[in-house]
Short mmCIF file of C-alpha atoms in Angstrom, two decimals:
data_model
loop_
_atom_site.label_atom_id
_atom_site.label_comp_id
_atom_site.label_asym_id
_atom_site.label_seq_id
_atom_site.Cartn_x
_atom_site.Cartn_y
_atom_site.Cartn_z
CA MET A 1 -12.15 -3.07 11.50
CA VAL A 2 -9.53 -0.66 9.69
CA LYS A 3 -6.04 -3.08 8.88
CA LYS A 4 -3.41 -2.47 11.01
CA PRO A 5 -0.78 -0.55 9.20
CA VAL A 6 1.54 -2.58 7.41
CA LYS A 7 4.56 -1.77 8.23
CA ILE A 8 6.41 -0.24 4.83
CA THR A 9 9.82 0.93 6.64
CA ARG A 10 11.83 -2.08 6.58
CA GLU A 11 14.52 -2.41 9.55
CA ALA A 12 16.89 -5.18 8.84
CA PRO A 13 15.06 -8.80 8.85
CA ALA A 14 15.19 -10.61 11.29
CA LYS A 15 16.90 -14.16 10.36
CA ARG A 16 14.57 -16.96 10.33
CA GLU A 17 14.97 -20.96 9.75
CA PRO A 18 14.16 -22.01 6.77
CA GLU A 19 11.23 -24.11 6.68
CA SER A 20 11.90 -27.98 7.19
CA ARG A 21 13.93 -29.41 4.11
CA PRO A 22 13.62 -32.85 3.80
CA ARG A 23 16.65 -33.16 0.65
CA LYS A 24 18.75 -30.22 2.79
CA ALA A 25 19.39 -33.09 5.35
CA GLU A 26 20.75 -35.42 2.60
CA ALA A 27 23.49 -33.06 1.25
CA PRO A 28 26.49 -32.87 4.43
CA ALA A 29 28.87 -30.92 2.22
CA VAL A 30 26.22 -27.84 1.70
CA ALA A 31 26.28 -26.85 5.81
CA ALA A 32 29.64 -26.35 6.22
CA ASN A 33 30.85 -23.82 3.99
CA ALA A 34 27.84 -22.17 2.83
CA ALA A 35 28.74 -18.60 3.03
CA ALA A 36 31.24 -18.50 0.68
CA ARG A 37 30.07 -20.19 -2.14
CA PRO A 38 28.85 -18.73 -4.99
CA ALA A 39 24.22 -19.41 -5.12
CA VAL A 40 22.48 -20.23 -8.42
CA ILE A 41 18.85 -18.61 -8.76
CA VAL A 42 16.99 -19.86 -11.37
CA VAL A 43 13.02 -18.66 -11.83
CA GLY A 44 11.20 -20.84 -14.74
CA ALA A 45 8.29 -22.46 -16.03
CA ASP A 46 7.52 -24.06 -19.07
CA LYS A 47 4.58 -22.13 -19.77
CA GLY A 48 3.96 -18.75 -20.32
CA GLY A 49 2.53 -15.77 -18.45
CA VAL A 50 2.79 -17.09 -15.54
CA GLY A 51 4.88 -13.64 -13.89
CA LYS A 52 8.40 -15.14 -14.14
CA THR A 53 10.37 -12.28 -14.63
CA THR A 54 8.10 -10.33 -11.84
CA ILE A 55 9.58 -12.88 -9.83
CA ALA A 56 13.26 -12.12 -10.52
CA ARG A 57 12.79 -8.55 -10.54
CA ALA A 58 10.88 -8.98 -6.70
CA ILE A 59 14.31 -10.93 -5.52
CA LEU A 60 16.66 -8.16 -7.45
CA ASP A 61 14.99 -5.47 -5.18
CA PHE A 62 15.17 -8.44 -2.64
CA LEU A 63 18.44 -9.03 -2.21
CA SER A 64 19.76 -5.39 -3.43
CA LEU A 65 17.74 -3.97 -0.29
CA ASN A 66 19.72 -6.87 1.72
CA ASP A 67 22.90 -6.00 0.41
CA ILE A 68 23.54 -8.72 -1.56
CA HIS A 69 25.12 -7.79 -4.58
CA THR A 70 23.48 -10.23 -7.52
CA ARG A 71 23.85 -10.06 -10.90
CA ALA A 72 21.05 -11.07 -13.33
CA PHE A 73 20.77 -13.30 -16.58
CA ASP A 74 17.88 -12.82 -18.61
CA THR A 75 17.12 -15.49 -21.42
CA GLU A 76 14.43 -13.69 -23.26
CA THR A 77 16.53 -13.47 -26.16
CA PRO A 78 16.77 -10.94 -28.09
CA ARG A 79 14.14 -8.70 -26.21
CA GLY A 80 15.26 -9.00 -22.87
CA THR A 81 12.00 -7.73 -20.24
CA LEU A 82 14.80 -8.51 -17.10
CA HIS A 83 17.22 -6.37 -18.71
CA ARG A 84 14.39 -3.48 -19.42
CA PHE A 85 14.09 -3.15 -15.70
CA HIS A 86 17.98 -3.76 -14.41
CA PRO A 87 20.32 -3.07 -16.99
CA ASP A 88 23.33 -1.89 -15.28
CA GLU A 89 23.25 -5.80 -13.84
CA THR A 90 21.15 -7.95 -15.97
CA MET A 91 23.22 -9.33 -19.29
CA ILE A 92 20.91 -11.41 -21.94
CA VAL A 93 22.31 -14.24 -22.52
CA ASP A 94 21.51 -17.38 -24.69
CA LEU A 95 21.60 -20.87 -22.37
CA THR A 96 22.05 -23.27 -24.87
CA GLU A 97 24.92 -21.72 -25.92
CA PRO A 98 28.45 -22.48 -24.84
CA SER A 99 29.59 -19.50 -25.05
CA ASP A 100 26.71 -17.92 -22.68
CA GLN A 101 26.92 -20.54 -20.19
CA MET A 102 30.30 -19.60 -19.98
CA LYS A 103 29.82 -15.97 -19.21
CA ILE A 104 27.42 -17.69 -16.43
CA ILE A 105 29.51 -20.44 -14.91
CA ASP A 106 32.47 -20.48 -15.51
CA THR A 107 32.23 -16.62 -13.81
CA LEU A 108 30.71 -17.94 -10.54
CA ASN A 109 33.47 -18.39 -8.37
CA THR A 110 35.43 -15.16 -9.74
CA SER A 111 32.61 -12.37 -9.78
CA GLN A 112 32.08 -10.12 -7.34
CA ALA A 113 28.64 -10.54 -7.26
CA LYS A 114 27.80 -14.15 -5.14
CA VAL A 115 24.03 -14.51 -6.34
CA SER A 116 22.77 -14.94 -9.64
CA VAL A 117 19.64 -15.10 -10.62
CA ILE A 118 18.64 -16.33 -14.28
CA ASP A 119 15.40 -15.69 -15.48
CA VAL A 120 14.77 -18.56 -17.86
CA ARG A 121 12.01 -17.41 -20.55
CA ALA A 122 9.04 -18.93 -20.94
CA GLY A 123 8.82 -22.76 -22.17
CA GLY A 124 12.86 -22.58 -21.24
CA LEU A 125 12.95 -24.08 -18.13
CA SER A 126 13.16 -27.64 -18.83
CA PRO A 127 16.13 -27.45 -21.67
CA ALA A 128 18.03 -24.74 -19.35
CA LEU A 129 17.88 -26.94 -16.57
CA GLY A 130 18.90 -29.41 -18.90
CA ALA A 131 21.51 -27.54 -20.24
CA LEU A 132 22.76 -26.59 -16.67
CA ASP A 133 22.71 -30.74 -16.39
CA GLU A 134 24.65 -31.08 -19.25
CA ILE A 135 27.20 -29.05 -17.75
CA GLY A 136 28.21 -30.65 -15.18
CA PHE A 137 26.23 -27.89 -13.09
CA PHE A 138 24.43 -29.87 -11.15
CA ASP A 139 27.54 -31.95 -10.20
CA ALA A 140 29.24 -29.02 -8.97
CA VAL A 141 25.96 -28.14 -6.53
CA LYS A 142 26.32 -31.65 -5.52
CA GLY A 143 29.80 -31.37 -4.68
CA GLY A 144 29.02 -28.52 -2.80
CA GLU A 145 30.61 -25.81 -4.76
CA PHE A 146 27.52 -23.77 -5.47
CA ARG A 147 24.33 -23.57 -4.56
CA PHE A 148 21.23 -23.64 -6.14
CA VAL A 149 17.86 -22.61 -5.61
CA LEU A 150 15.03 -23.03 -8.04
CA LEU A 151 11.34 -20.69 -7.68
CA HIS A 152 9.45 -22.61 -10.24
CA VAL A 153 6.25 -20.54 -11.21
CA ILE A 154 3.50 -22.22 -11.24
CA GLY A 155 -0.05 -21.42 -13.03
CA PRO A 156 -3.41 -22.21 -12.05
CA SER A 157 -3.53 -25.16 -14.56
CA ILE A 158 -3.09 -29.05 -14.35
CA ALA A 159 -0.34 -28.46 -17.47
CA SER A 160 2.38 -26.92 -14.30
CA LEU A 161 1.45 -30.18 -12.41
CA GLU A 162 3.15 -31.93 -15.07
CA GLU A 163 5.66 -29.46 -15.89
CA ILE A 164 7.02 -31.00 -12.41
CA ALA A 165 7.86 -34.14 -13.17
CA GLU A 166 9.80 -32.64 -15.93
CA ILE A 167 12.45 -30.70 -13.88
CA ALA A 168 12.14 -33.58 -11.31
CA PRO A 169 15.69 -35.31 -12.28
CA TYR A 170 17.25 -32.00 -12.43
CA VAL A 171 15.78 -30.63 -8.29
CA ALA A 172 17.24 -33.19 -6.22
CA ASP A 173 20.00 -31.06 -5.17
CA ALA A 174 18.33 -28.24 -5.48
CA ASN A 175 16.76 -26.13 -2.68
CA TYR A 176 13.04 -26.15 -4.87
CA PHE A 177 10.76 -23.85 -4.52
CA MET A 178 7.09 -23.39 -6.07
CA VAL A 179 5.98 -19.92 -6.73
CA LYS A 180 2.07 -19.24 -6.91
CA ASN A 181 2.16 -15.54 -8.15
CA HIS A 182 -1.20 -13.81 -8.02
CA VAL A 183 0.34 -10.55 -9.40
CA ASN A 184 -2.58 -10.63 -11.57
CA ASP A 185 -5.23 -12.03 -9.39
CA THR A 186 -4.66 -15.60 -10.73
CA THR A 187 -6.81 -17.43 -8.39
CA PHE A 188 -5.72 -20.71 -7.75
CA PHE A 189 -8.21 -24.11 -6.81
CA GLU A 190 -6.85 -26.51 -4.62
CA TRP A 191 -5.80 -29.37 -6.80
CA ASP A 192 -7.38 -33.20 -5.85
CA PRO A 193 -5.12 -34.32 -3.21
CA GLN A 194 -4.33 -37.82 -4.58
CA THR A 195 -3.85 -35.90 -8.14
CA HIS A 196 -1.30 -33.58 -6.10
CA ALA A 197 0.12 -36.27 -4.18
CA LYS A 198 0.30 -38.20 -7.97
CA TYR A 199 2.75 -35.32 -9.23
CA PHE A 200 4.80 -34.85 -6.32
CA GLU A 201 5.70 -38.35 -5.62
CA HIS A 202 9.27 -38.12 -6.91
CA VAL A 203 9.75 -34.85 -5.93
CA VAL A 204 10.12 -32.87 -2.52
CA THR A 205 9.93 -29.57 -2.42
CA SER A 206 11.53 -27.07 -0.11
CA GLY A 207 8.46 -24.83 0.36
CA GLU A 208 5.80 -22.82 -1.46
CA ILE A 209 5.82 -19.26 -2.04
CA THR A 210 2.74 -17.01 -2.75
CA ILE A 211 3.18 -13.59 -4.55
CA PRO A 212 0.41 -11.38 -3.56
CA LYS A 213 -2.05 -9.75 -6.04
CA LEU A 214 -0.89 -5.66 -7.11
CA SER A 215 -3.10 -3.33 -7.70
CA GLU A 216 -2.99 -3.71 -12.11
CA LEU A 217 -3.13 0.47 -12.35
CA ALA A 218 0.13 0.32 -9.93
CA TYR A 219 1.80 -2.83 -11.53
CA GLU A 220 1.35 -1.08 -14.97
CA GLN A 221 2.76 2.02 -13.94
CA VAL A 222 6.00 0.28 -12.76
CA GLU A 223 6.12 -1.47 -16.37
CA LEU A 224 5.36 1.76 -17.85
CA SER A 225 8.41 3.80 -16.05
CA GLY A 226 10.51 0.81 -16.23
CA THR A 227 12.29 1.06 -13.33
CA PRO A 228 12.80 -1.61 -10.31
CA PHE A 229 10.28 -1.66 -7.92
CA SER A 230 12.48 0.33 -5.40
CA THR A 231 13.24 2.78 -7.87
CA PHE A 232 9.84 3.62 -8.32
CA ILE A 233 8.91 3.40 -4.97
CA GLY A 234 11.75 5.88 -4.19
CA ASN A 235 10.22 8.25 -6.86
CA GLN A 236 12.75 7.83 -9.32
CA ASP A 237 12.74 7.87 -13.37
CA ALA A 238 14.63 5.24 -15.09
CA GLN A 239 17.88 7.74 -14.76
CA GLY A 240 17.52 8.40 -11.34
CA ARG A 241 15.88 11.85 -11.89
CA PRO A 242 12.99 12.58 -9.57
CA ALA A 243 9.41 11.34 -10.88
CA GLU A 244 5.77 12.33 -10.39
CA HIS A 245 4.25 8.84 -10.16
CA SER A 246 1.20 8.99 -8.04
CA PHE A 247 1.97 8.56 -3.77
CA VAL A 248 -0.82 6.66 -4.07
CA LEU A 249 0.33 3.67 -6.05
CA ARG A 250 3.84 3.57 -4.81
CA GLY A 251 2.35 3.46 -1.18
CA TYR A 252 0.54 0.22 -2.82
CA VAL A 253 4.07 -0.78 -4.65
CA ARG A 254 5.39 -0.30 -1.38
CA THR A 255 3.50 -1.86 1.13
CA TRP A 256 3.59 -5.12 -1.48
CA LEU A 257 6.67 -5.21 -2.07
CA ALA A 258 6.76 -5.35 1.63
CA ARG A 259 4.70 -8.69 1.60
CA VAL A 260 7.20 -10.51 -0.98
CA ALA A 261 9.78 -9.59 0.82
CA ASP A 262 8.81 -11.10 3.86
CA GLU A 263 7.51 -14.69 2.21
CA PHE A 264 11.28 -14.62 0.87
CA GLU A 265 12.34 -14.16 4.18
CA ARG A 266 9.93 -16.73 5.65
CA VAL A 267 11.50 -19.67 3.72
CA GLY A 268 14.92 -18.43 4.35
CA LEU A 269 16.04 -17.33 0.57
CA LEU A 270 18.41 -14.89 2.70
CA ASP A 271 20.04 -17.89 5.01
CA LEU A 272 19.93 -19.36 0.79
CA VAL A 273 21.91 -17.50 -0.89
CA GLY A 274 23.29 -14.81 1.16
CA ASP A 275 26.04 -14.59 3.85
CA LYS A 276 25.27 -16.40 7.08
CA ARG A 277 27.20 -14.03 9.11
CA ARG A 278 24.95 -10.66 8.11
CA MET B 1 6.94 28.35 12.84
CA ALA B 2 6.73 26.17 10.45
CA PRO B 3 3.54 26.28 8.40
CA ARG B 4 1.22 23.42 8.43
CA THR B 5 -1.07 22.26 5.82
CA LEU B 6 -4.20 20.75 7.40
CA ALA B 7 -5.99 17.45 6.35
CA PHE B 8 -9.28 17.45 7.95
CA PHE B 9 -11.43 13.70 7.73
CA VAL B 10 -14.67 14.29 8.94
CA CYS B 11 -15.78 10.56 9.60
CA SER B 12 -18.72 7.98 10.77
CA PRO B 13 -19.00 4.71 9.95
CA HIS B 14 -22.74 5.10 10.36
CA SER B 15 -25.41 7.05 8.58
CA ARG B 16 -27.14 10.36 9.56
CA THR B 17 -24.67 11.57 12.18
CA GLY B 18 -24.78 14.83 10.35
CA VAL B 19 -20.68 14.34 8.90
CA THR B 20 -22.06 16.24 5.91
CA THR B 21 -23.60 19.04 8.03
CA ALA B 22 -19.99 19.46 10.01
CA ALA B 23 -18.09 19.34 6.84
CA ARG B 24 -20.02 21.95 5.50
CA LEU B 25 -19.79 24.39 8.45
CA LEU B 26 -15.61 23.33 8.70
CA THR B 27 -15.58 24.99 5.13
CA ASP B 28 -18.17 27.62 5.78
CA TYR B 29 -15.96 28.50 8.54
CA TYR B 30 -12.68 28.98 6.41
CA LEU B 31 -14.61 30.69 3.78
CA SER B 32 -16.02 33.14 5.82
CA ARG B 33 -12.60 34.08 7.05
CA ASN B 34 -11.61 34.19 3.50
CA VAL B 35 -9.39 30.81 3.48
CA ASP B 36 -9.47 29.09 -0.02
CA VAL B 37 -10.59 25.49 1.26
CA GLU B 38 -10.71 22.68 -0.92
CA GLY B 39 -13.15 19.79 -0.02
CA PHE B 40 -13.36 15.59 -1.07
CA ASP B 41 -16.53 14.51 -1.35
CA THR B 42 -16.27 10.52 -0.84
CA ASP B 43 -20.27 10.00 -1.97
CA PHE B 44 -20.13 9.83 -5.23
CA ARG B 45 -23.67 8.83 -5.20
CA GLU B 46 -25.61 11.51 -3.80
CA PRO B 47 -22.89 14.18 -3.07
CA LEU B 48 -24.39 16.48 -1.11
CA TYR B 49 -21.32 17.97 0.69
CA ALA B 50 -20.17 18.83 -3.28
CA VAL B 51 -23.66 20.19 -4.08
CA PHE B 52 -22.94 23.12 -1.81
CA PHE B 53 -19.65 23.62 -2.74
CA PRO B 54 -19.55 22.87 -6.56
CA GLU B 55 -16.21 25.01 -7.26
CA ALA B 56 -14.27 23.89 -4.19
CA THR B 57 -14.96 20.35 -4.19
CA ARG B 58 -13.89 17.00 -6.24
CA ILE B 59 -15.92 14.06 -5.72
CA VAL B 60 -13.79 10.91 -4.80
CA ASP B 61 -14.73 7.12 -5.31
CA VAL B 62 -12.33 5.79 -3.14
CA SER B 63 -13.05 2.23 -3.94
CA GLU B 64 -11.56 3.09 -6.72
CA ILE B 65 -7.50 3.22 -7.35
CA LYS B 66 -7.93 6.38 -9.43
CA GLY B 67 -10.66 7.96 -6.99
CA GLN B 68 -7.48 7.00 -4.61
CA ILE B 69 -4.86 8.75 -6.33
CA SER B 70 -7.49 12.04 -7.04
CA LEU B 71 -7.59 12.10 -2.98
CA PHE B 72 -4.74 11.26 -1.49
CA ASP B 73 -2.11 12.54 -3.66
CA ARG B 74 -4.00 15.93 -3.08
CA LEU B 75 -4.00 15.56 0.16
CA LEU B 76 -0.50 15.64 0.31
CA VAL B 77 0.17 18.96 -0.92
CA ALA B 78 1.44 21.33 1.50
CA ASP B 79 0.43 24.44 -0.30
CA GLU B 80 -1.37 25.48 3.36
CA THR B 81 -4.89 25.43 1.59
CA PRO B 82 -7.01 23.44 3.91
CA LYS B 83 -8.12 20.20 3.16
CA ILE B 84 -11.76 18.94 3.86
CA VAL B 85 -13.12 15.18 3.46
CA ASP B 86 -16.40 14.13 3.49
CA VAL B 87 -16.11 10.65 4.50
CA TRP B 88 -19.45 8.73 3.44
CA HIS B 89 -20.19 6.04 5.82
CA ARG B 90 -20.12 3.41 3.00
CA SER B 91 -16.48 4.66 2.11
CA TYR B 92 -15.13 5.04 6.01
CA GLU B 93 -13.71 1.01 5.99
CA ARG B 94 -11.92 1.74 2.56
CA LEU B 95 -10.40 4.84 3.53
CA PHE B 96 -8.68 4.32 6.38
CA ALA B 97 -7.93 0.69 4.90
CA THR B 98 -6.45 2.43 2.43
CA ILE B 99 -4.61 5.08 4.59
CA ALA B 100 -3.15 1.97 6.69
CA GLU B 101 -2.19 0.11 3.28
CA ILE B 102 -0.66 3.34 1.32
CA GLY B 103 1.22 4.48 4.29
CA PHE B 104 -0.99 7.94 3.70
CA LEU B 105 -0.60 9.49 7.94
CA GLU B 106 3.38 9.03 7.78
CA GLU B 107 3.66 10.71 4.61
CA ALA B 108 1.63 13.57 5.38
CA ARG B 109 3.59 14.44 8.45
CA ARG B 110 6.99 13.91 6.62
CA ARG B 111 5.56 16.34 4.49
CA GLY B 112 4.46 18.90 6.97
CA VAL B 113 0.48 18.30 6.44
CA GLU B 114 -1.47 17.77 9.28
CA PRO B 115 -4.00 15.02 9.08
CA ILE B 116 -7.09 15.62 11.85
CA VAL B 117 -9.75 12.96 12.30
CA LEU B 118 -13.36 14.62 13.36
CA PHE B 119 -15.43 11.74 14.40
CA GLN B 120 -18.87 12.30 14.76
CA THR B 121 -20.39 10.61 18.27
CA ASP B 122 -23.84 8.80 17.96
CA VAL B 123 -25.31 6.53 20.54
CA THR B 124 -23.99 3.28 19.95
CA GLU B 125 -20.89 1.50 21.22
CA SER B 126 -19.35 0.42 17.88
CA ALA B 127 -18.88 4.16 16.95
CA ALA B 128 -16.76 4.41 20.11
CA ASN B 129 -14.75 0.93 19.08
CA SER B 130 -14.05 2.20 15.86
CA ALA B 131 -12.85 5.32 16.77
CA LEU B 132 -10.71 3.62 19.66
CA VAL B 133 -9.65 1.48 16.57
CA LEU B 134 -8.39 4.94 14.78
CA LYS B 135 -6.48 5.72 17.93
CA THR B 136 -4.85 2.54 18.76
CA THR B 137 -3.49 1.79 15.33
CA TRP B 138 -2.30 5.04 15.15
CA PRO B 139 -1.57 6.52 18.27
CA ASP B 140 -0.86 9.44 17.04
CA LEU B 141 -3.43 10.38 15.12
CA MET B 142 -4.80 13.81 16.27
CA MET B 143 -8.61 13.28 16.89
CA ASN B 144 -11.88 15.41 18.28
CA VAL B 145 -15.28 14.48 17.92
CA ILE B 146 -18.45 16.75 16.88
CA HIS B 147 -21.13 15.88 18.83
CA ASN B 148 -24.21 16.84 16.82
CA ARG B 149 -26.84 17.53 19.29
CA GLY B 150 -29.85 17.57 16.21
CA ALA B 151 -28.61 15.43 14.10
CA SER B 152 -27.59 12.36 16.92
CA PRO B 153 -28.06 13.46 20.19
CA LEU B 154 -26.57 11.17 22.41
CA GLY B 155 -29.32 11.99 25.87
CA ALA B 156 -29.10 11.80 29.41
CA ASP B 157 -25.85 9.62 28.89
CA SER B 158 -24.10 11.95 26.48
CA LEU B 159 -21.57 12.35 29.33
CA ALA B 160 -20.42 8.55 29.92
CA ILE B 161 -20.66 8.21 25.81
CA LEU B 162 -18.34 10.80 25.18
CA ALA B 163 -15.91 9.59 27.69
CA ARG B 164 -15.67 6.52 25.31
CA TYR B 165 -14.03 8.22 23.18
CA PRO B 166 -10.27 8.52 23.03
CA ALA B 167 -10.50 12.02 21.43
CA SER B 168 -8.28 15.24 22.79
CA GLY B 169 -11.26 17.73 21.87
CA LYS B 170 -14.48 18.45 21.42
CA PHE B 171 -16.81 20.37 19.07
CA VAL B 172 -20.48 20.69 19.64
CA ILE B 173 -22.88 21.57 17.58
CA PRO B 174 -26.64 22.64 19.03
CA SER B 175 -30.18 21.13 17.68
CA LEU B 176 -31.47 23.87 15.63
CA GLU B 177 -35.49 23.99 15.35
CA ALA B 178 -37.37 22.68 12.62
CA PRO B 179 -38.05 25.58 10.55
CA ILE B 180 -34.70 26.76 10.68
CA ALA B 181 -33.32 23.84 10.36
CA ARG B 182 -35.02 23.31 6.80
CA ALA B 183 -33.58 26.28 5.85
CA LEU B 184 -30.14 24.73 6.04
CA ASN B 185 -31.52 22.69 3.43
CA ASP B 186 -31.23 25.02 0.59
CA VAL B 187 -28.37 24.76 -1.41
CA ASP B 188 -28.08 28.29 -2.51
CA LEU B 189 -27.27 29.59 1.43
CA SER B 190 -23.98 30.17 1.41
CA LEU B 191 -23.41 30.13 5.36
CA SER B 192 -20.02 31.88 4.57
CA ARG B 193 -22.33 35.02 2.90
CA PHE B 194 -24.49 34.68 5.39
CA MET B 195 -22.02 35.41 8.35
CA ARG B 196 -21.24 38.27 6.45
CA GLU B 197 -24.46 39.10 4.68
CA PRO B 198 -27.84 37.60 5.68
CA PRO B 199 -29.90 37.54 2.45
CA ALA B 200 -32.28 40.25 2.20
CA GLY B 201 -35.27 38.01 1.62
CA MET B 202 -34.40 36.16 4.61
CA SER B 203 -36.88 36.10 7.69
CA LEU B 204 -35.60 38.24 10.31
CA VAL B 205 -36.85 35.12 12.30
CA VAL B 206 -34.61 32.66 10.86
CA ARG B 207 -32.49 34.80 10.33
CA ALA B 208 -31.26 35.47 13.89
CA ALA B 209 -31.77 31.43 14.86
CA LEU B 210 -29.19 31.08 12.36
CA LYS B 211 -26.96 33.56 13.50
CA ALA B 212 -27.51 32.38 16.62
CA TRP B 213 -26.57 28.82 15.93
CA LEU B 214 -23.33 29.47 13.64
CA SER B 215 -21.37 31.93 15.95
CA PRO B 216 -20.93 29.25 18.54
CA ILE B 217 -19.61 27.45 16.28
CA PHE B 218 -17.74 28.93 14.24
CA THR B 219 -15.74 30.53 17.91
CA GLN B 220 -15.09 26.66 18.32
CA PHE B 221 -13.23 25.95 15.03
CA GLN B 222 -11.38 29.53 15.53
CA SER B 223 -10.69 28.61 19.15
CA PHE B 224 -9.13 25.36 17.47
CA GLU B 225 -7.05 27.17 14.97
CA LEU B 226 -5.30 28.95 17.20
CA ARG B 227 -4.83 26.08 19.92
CA LEU B 228 -3.29 24.33 16.87
CA GLU B 229 -1.33 27.32 16.09
CA LEU B 230 0.02 27.48 19.63
CA GLN B 231 0.78 24.23 20.16
CA SER B 232 3.54 24.17 17.13
CA SER B 233 4.83 27.76 18.23
CA GLU B 234 9.04 27.12 18.48
CA TRP B 235 8.21 30.51 20.96
CA LEU B 236 6.31 28.33 23.41
CA ARG B 237 7.46 24.96 24.03
#
């Protein structure tokens, strides 16, 4: 059977209700003034090589395609992989340095960008959340001053489940999503239900996001081009000049990005960080 | 009138229906009119179509991304050179799945390339269903059927069987007597050169039979080409 063609010319996405989030119901201050409050999306994992920056890049493309003004912070100092792909909106920071914490948190209300994406370097998620806790960020979230979304990119190993226990204290008032990243063909085994339950007894997630596989060659070509996914699809180079990327590879990337966007929409990411009047 | 570059997909989901013969005939039709053609043989194991036109064809494996790039990126070049793809039955599913996944048809039209499916008929219901799936998936896709009476005879129910196909036109390739058909297997026999100047050493009987077989086929291709030109003429709208 021939596959149905994938919708590639995307219209403005229909608004959907986010999946049921038990913890959201316990945060009454959150709903009232959501549209005006700045949002922080943290993308991280304590394990390396699970594709955090790929997810952060996909989010930046997704929000940009939905006309949501976004800025990004790359904590991979000094190299800054996210910065390489999105140099205009990304600042490289060290989350453990007070001066850099001020650049992020103290400007949340004054920045024109109402969404800030923080790409946390490998192994830095727990320390980053600890640092945010120390400066009172989570109290501000609880108080309804900011919105907070955590995308926890997990690997297929049991070590990823152990990470969940470590970050549990920080996610009580967050929209906490587990992200299974298949972009590099990672296969996830089904965890034993008892083992799974043991790790989730102290944390409630808002849902699970699955990032589909992208052909290695297509992924590699985007890496080489050093551009956002959407720029590669538009056949432009990093300077905005016409490029000569293969249509086949652009087609694969376009379809992949559309599927990723479907996942973000499914879990209601736009409603969580965007202007609800949109 | 904006010139269009034609990209033919000669295909069937089943083997031994005459796909390569049809691709060969179409290629020779263009060559007989001194029109350059680019061919693509998707049977990378036994690329018979490529053997007939070694200078004008490339062999592609559409199960590999590199093969897909060789094929589709080239098909999208609107240079007015007709492109002909001999779709191996084992490549059929993957080829159309890739077309769907990368949005090839939409991009082709945007660039002035007209994809045309030449669907090889056979007696099975599944073949007609496969054609229906293509047409349902892409309602604007131009599709003609090819009824090869020698390779894939439809028998007494031919009219009913052909009616199952959602095609806008039909080509008929008549059957050939076995000795004449054997002459076709000679990889050195160029049908386009044959139409201009038959080989001196060829039997008079074979020569006459081949010519009688080829002429109506080439006439059908010519009529099809003229119809396409008329359809796209802005003066006739």
